[in-house]
Amino acid sequence: MNRAPKSPVFLERASYRQRRLRDAARLLPVLGAILWMIPLLWSRDQPAASTNADALLYTFGVWVALIVLSAVLSRGLRPDDATPLDTPD
Amino acid sequence: MVSFNILIAVALTYVAALFTVAFIAERRASAGHVGWLQSPIIYTLSLSIYCTAWTFYGAVGYAARSGLEFVTIYLGPTLVMIGWWWGLRKLVRIGRSQRITSIADLISSRFGKSTVLGVIVTVIAVVAATPYIALQLQSVTLSFAVFGQAGGQDWQDKDLNAAAIWVAVGLAVFTVLFGTRNLDANERHHGIVMAIAVEAVVKLLALLAVGVFVVWGVAGGPAAMLVRIDASDITLWQQSGGRWVSLIFLSAAAFLCLPRMFQVLVVENADERHLNVASWAFPLYLFLMSLFVVPIAVVGLDLLPPGSNPDLFVLTVPLSQGREGLAMLSFLGGFSSATSMVIVATIALATMVSNHIVVPLWLHLQADKGAVMSGDVRHVILLARRLSIAGVLALGFVYYRLSGGGTALAAIGLVSFTGAVQILPAMLGGIFWRGATRIGAALGLLTGLVVWLWTLFLPSFGLDAVISQTAMDAGPFGLHWLRPEALFGIIGMDPLVHGVMWSMLLNSGMFILGSLLSFPTPVERLQGAQFVNVFEHSTAARAWTTTSAGAEDLLIMAQRIIGSAEAQAIFQAEAVRQGKSGYLPEVTPEFVARLERQLAGSVGAATAHAMVGQLIGGSGVSVEDLIAVADEAAQILEYSSQLEAKSAEQARTASALRDANEKLTALSIQKDAFLSQISHELRTPMTSIRSFSEILRDADMSPQEQERYAGIIHDEAIRLTRLLDDLLDLAVLENGQVTLHRQTGNLAGLLDRALDAAGLHDGALEIVRQPAAEAVMLTSDLDRLAQVFINLIANARKYCDADRPKLKISVRAKGDAYHIDFVDNGSGIFPENQQLIFEKFSRVADQSKAGGAGLGLAICREIMHRLGGDISYLPGQYGAAFRVVVPKIWPGPGGR
């Protein structure tokens, strides 16, 4: 039984953009998680190790970047008409 | 110095202002002016109850003790918010479509409206939240104490307890007033949301003000501040990877699972699009709240005497610098953080307790008194809510007293988070995995609860408080592998990481295993499909099959739960939808399902289901019904695909008809043209025959002249005869009256004959042939075949318009037929004429060369069909090209 409603395989430009915006929105938290894990790789033993201020600035810098990216993405995302566009990719 | 009385006055004024704000918002909402009450900004601000007094005061203390680790508590929620497209969007959509009232309702509703699951989740939530509420009470009383000490009073435990009681009572009054004013059909509290939005602004401003004062007023600018931070004793980065990652996970999960967060995120959400703004605005809020935490901690450690409580730096730093106004603002900020959290948490918990414990119990007791309930359910539910609010706050107070209000409380925040997070596997599994079952969810939740109690919650009371030292060291009853901080003999882990890891692993493991091994009930499967596929327009859920209940009984029940006005509105709307007048619609299964969802918005899915079940007679949906619904959907799909196929067929037929029509129209035009043409053709020779015969009859002339005129008459008569012959030939062929003779011969010979007969002696047409390919034998009516060839060759001679006309004849054997192509080098035939040239009466172009009447090709086609072959125009050959297909061996006239 063919349950999936028939949906176009290829989309016009605007819908295509919308799809990729959603992909970006989905990947953003992954990017954030990776960036915030990076300090774990910093060496703590070396004398030239990162200072307090470095750690502070890095963590908060990533934060600002994520907020800005999220704000930019959310301007383009259209959650209201999500339903008809949601299934195919 | 601020006197303590002034502080009390300020606090009371602030509370009064909050009351006013909540009251006005409530009034506007009930008057229908929701407008800006439902803006995305208010939504974002209401999320800020995530930042409790633990954030406001505790974050600085946390930073002073453990460096940058405090920030993990805010990084997790940031990741959840910016990743809203994954999970939050779905949660909010489900919450709205299913009218979810709390996280316990979500779990219970997803897993077949199970009462048991609702109870388990409620218990977990209450146990996990109680210490957290105690923490808020503690922070408010401590902040009072700070001002009291600054004012010269030394607070004793007695005073602290008294303050805590007053705070708890005040909060209970506020929450009861605005949290249980009405039993709304969608469980939203505009007044409270507005009040906590105001408090969110106050606490943010307060913390920013203290931070700005510390950075610019004390340290002397950001650069100097950074130098100070580097020089400070605090080591900001001292992470073990395990703790950093676990805490980010923990806070992210708690953000979704804490009952109060679920309340503001999902239940109070008025519009899905608000998430769009909150996805970046709330991380921004968290960022601003965290920005000055480290500076305040560093400066506090520098300025204040050693041994000062770093949890209170936000208050004590401004006080030590003589900034009493700032300290007052900071006090209000802390007060706001604590109260807003307590209010929302109590509402969320009270909703859960009343919907999932009290009302089911009450219903159970009432069940003896018959199916139709007596008594006002609204009254019972509201009373249950109010008592639950008081009860939850009382629990918090008792915990505060038991734990002694000591520093042990500071660590309780994370323990409390871990407790709430036990709901995560069931929740995520429920919304993403259709295979998740009630049994699995219950097993997972209980396992998680037990592991959490054993490894984190009970030890948090301190050594020997609940778990004895020997049990900690050697395990209960000497079972070494059950030591609370070293389960299964794995030692050396951070206790929190240990507890989080084991509880989540065992919880998820049991959840998955239980789900895989058990079989869901029909309602569970129905709900599972609706939750997981919430974005697809699934077929309407039909949870009821029989409708023995009368509409009046249902109306009475609905009125008791959601009030008469609302209930009547619903029933009337349904009646109008069904085209009936009055208040009582037909009780269809769809209507019952819709009504149940409405009721669920007030009392939770499980209770609503049970109540409707009592009236309907307990006949819920069965597996057969589910399959029937699926079949219906399949039939609709099938039907629509049939329709699609049919319409495609119709389109094909229509286009065929259109083609035929075009052809007919063209032919009819051609036919008219042909009739005039043939009249003309017949008339021309007739005219000359008549005139010349008149001349012969009347005039005296020489024998030469006579001979010439007679010759002309003879020629014209022959032309007439040929025309009539053609017409006759075609008619005979078409009617099948022709006699065909089967002969066998050489194709090359046949072509030679045709070329000779076509009269190419003048050399006007160059012929290119392939002697090797032509040397084949074939069996057919060779005379008729020659006629076709002659016609084609003559056509080429007549119509080829090249300077040096050339005709190429090629032969190819294909299967059991020969393909004989006649290709000239003229301009060919236009595509629009290609399908017409084989029709009789058709003639391409009006240039009536050589007296053709447009019958030749039609005759050819008839002949070829009779001979079991075909003739067709071959496009794309740079000239007029015809392909004659002749069977190698024609079986004869009767052979096919």
Tab-separated table of N, CA, C and O in Angstrom, chain B residues 14 22 79 125 154 185 222 255 261 321 333 342 350 381 421 469 514 569 641 704 719 750 798 804 824 841 864-865 885:
chain	number	residue	atom	x	y	z
B	14	TYR	N	6.350	46.010	45.788
B	14	TYR	CA	6.657	45.273	44.565
B	14	TYR	C	5.624	44.173	44.347
B	14	TYR	O	5.091	44.010	43.241
B	22	ALA	N	-0.847	41.460	37.214
B	22	ALA	CA	-1.529	40.193	36.925
B	22	ALA	C	-3.023	40.421	36.803
B	22	ALA	O	-3.684	39.872	35.904
B	79	LEU	N	21.268	25.393	23.555
B	79	LEU	CA	21.288	24.429	22.447
B	79	LEU	C	19.879	23.944	22.129
B	79	LEU	O	19.509	23.793	20.963
B	125	ALA	N	7.949	14.311	39.458
B	125	ALA	CA	8.036	15.767	39.361
B	125	ALA	C	7.956	16.407	40.742
B	125	ALA	O	8.726	17.320	41.049
B	154	ASP	N	20.688	40.735	64.100
B	154	ASP	CA	21.297	39.443	63.812
B	154	ASP	C	20.197	38.394	63.772
B	154	ASP	O	19.520	38.175	64.769
B	185	ALA	N	-10.357	26.193	29.444
B	185	ALA	CA	-10.361	25.048	28.542
B	185	ALA	C	-8.970	24.805	27.982
B	185	ALA	O	-8.684	23.742	27.479
B	222	PRO	N	36.252	47.027	31.117
B	222	PRO	CA	36.362	45.620	30.716
B	222	PRO	C	37.796	45.123	30.684
B	222	PRO	O	38.085	44.011	31.135
B	255	PHE	N	15.680	21.375	30.837
B	255	PHE	CA	14.936	22.485	30.242
B	255	PHE	C	13.634	21.983	29.618
B	255	PHE	O	12.611	22.658	29.649
B	261	MET	N	9.043	24.397	33.264
B	261	MET	CA	9.469	24.770	31.924
B	261	MET	C	8.461	24.267	30.903
B	261	MET	O	8.130	24.947	29.930
B	321	GLN	N	29.943	48.360	49.228
B	321	GLN	CA	30.388	49.598	48.613
B	321	GLN	C	29.445	50.744	48.928
B	321	GLN	O	29.544	51.813	48.339
B	333	GLY	N	15.520	41.689	42.378
B	333	GLY	CA	15.833	40.723	41.310
B	333	GLY	C	15.810	39.307	41.835
B	333	GLY	O	15.173	38.415	41.253
B	342	VAL	N	8.689	29.747	41.828
B	342	VAL	CA	7.812	28.999	42.740
B	342	VAL	C	6.375	29.023	42.229
B	342	VAL	O	5.681	28.003	42.230
B	350	ALA	N	0.588	21.517	40.791
B	350	ALA	CA	-0.783	21.383	41.301
B	350	ALA	C	-1.700	20.844	40.214
B	350	ALA	O	-2.583	20.022	40.492
B	381	ILE	N	-12.304	20.083	41.211
B	381	ILE	CA	-10.990	20.246	40.591
B	381	ILE	C	-10.299	21.497	41.117
B	381	ILE	O	-9.110	21.471	41.466
B	421	VAL	N	14.865	14.916	34.830
B	421	VAL	CA	15.318	14.419	33.544
B	421	VAL	C	14.949	12.949	33.333
B	421	VAL	O	14.933	12.456	32.210
B	469	GLN	N	26.507	5.520	56.758
B	469	GLN	CA	27.880	5.534	56.260
B	469	GLN	C	28.300	4.156	55.774
B	469	GLN	O	28.939	4.017	54.732
B	514	GLY	N	11.355	-2.728	27.451
B	514	GLY	CA	9.928	-2.915	27.754
B	514	GLY	C	9.063	-2.643	26.537
B	514	GLY	O	8.086	-3.358	26.275
B	569	ALA	N	-21.521	26.551	24.373
B	569	ALA	CA	-20.961	27.061	23.121
B	569	ALA	C	-20.453	25.918	22.254
B	569	ALA	O	-20.696	25.874	21.041
B	641	SER	N	-6.311	7.319	-6.248
B	641	SER	CA	-5.356	6.957	-7.295
B	641	SER	C	-6.111	6.432	-8.513
B	641	SER	O	-5.702	6.640	-9.660
B	704	GLN	N	-3.500	17.097	-91.512
B	704	GLN	CA	-2.525	17.218	-90.411
B	704	GLN	C	-3.175	17.814	-89.159
B	704	GLN	O	-2.981	17.344	-88.035
B	719	ARG	N	-6.144	10.895	-70.087
B	719	ARG	CA	-5.960	11.520	-68.778
B	719	ARG	C	-7.213	11.310	-67.932
B	719	ARG	O	-7.120	10.963	-66.741
B	750	LEU	N	12.289	-6.226	-59.510
B	750	LEU	CA	11.057	-5.460	-59.313
B	750	LEU	C	11.331	-3.962	-59.383
B	750	LEU	O	10.597	-3.198	-60.024
B	798	LYS	N	8.318	14.130	-59.730
B	798	LYS	CA	7.437	15.283	-59.886
B	798	LYS	C	7.729	16.381	-58.861
B	798	LYS	O	7.729	17.553	-59.173
B	804	ARG	N	19.666	19.334	-58.576
B	804	ARG	CA	19.997	18.069	-59.239
B	804	ARG	C	19.286	16.977	-58.478
B	804	ARG	O	19.850	16.375	-57.559
B	824	ASP	N	14.576	11.216	-51.255
B	824	ASP	CA	15.089	12.151	-52.254
B	824	ASP	C	15.783	13.308	-51.557
B	824	ASP	O	15.839	13.365	-50.335
B	841	PHE	N	-7.702	12.038	-51.238
B	841	PHE	CA	-8.105	13.424	-51.544
B	841	PHE	C	-7.107	14.436	-51.041
B	841	PHE	O	-7.294	15.620	-51.184
B	864	MET	N	-0.346	-1.563	-49.516
B	864	MET	CA	0.594	-2.119	-48.553
B	864	MET	C	-0.137	-2.801	-47.401
B	864	MET	O	0.298	-3.829	-46.898
B	865	HIS	N	-1.224	-2.205	-46.964
B	865	HIS	CA	-1.985	-2.862	-45.899
B	865	HIS	C	-2.522	-4.206	-46.363
B	865	HIS	O	-2.521	-5.173	-45.623
B	885	VAL	N	7.422	-1.088	-45.906
B	885	VAL	CA	7.737	-2.312	-45.171
B	885	VAL	C	6.990	-3.452	-45.845
B	885	VAL	O	5.763	-3.434	-45.948
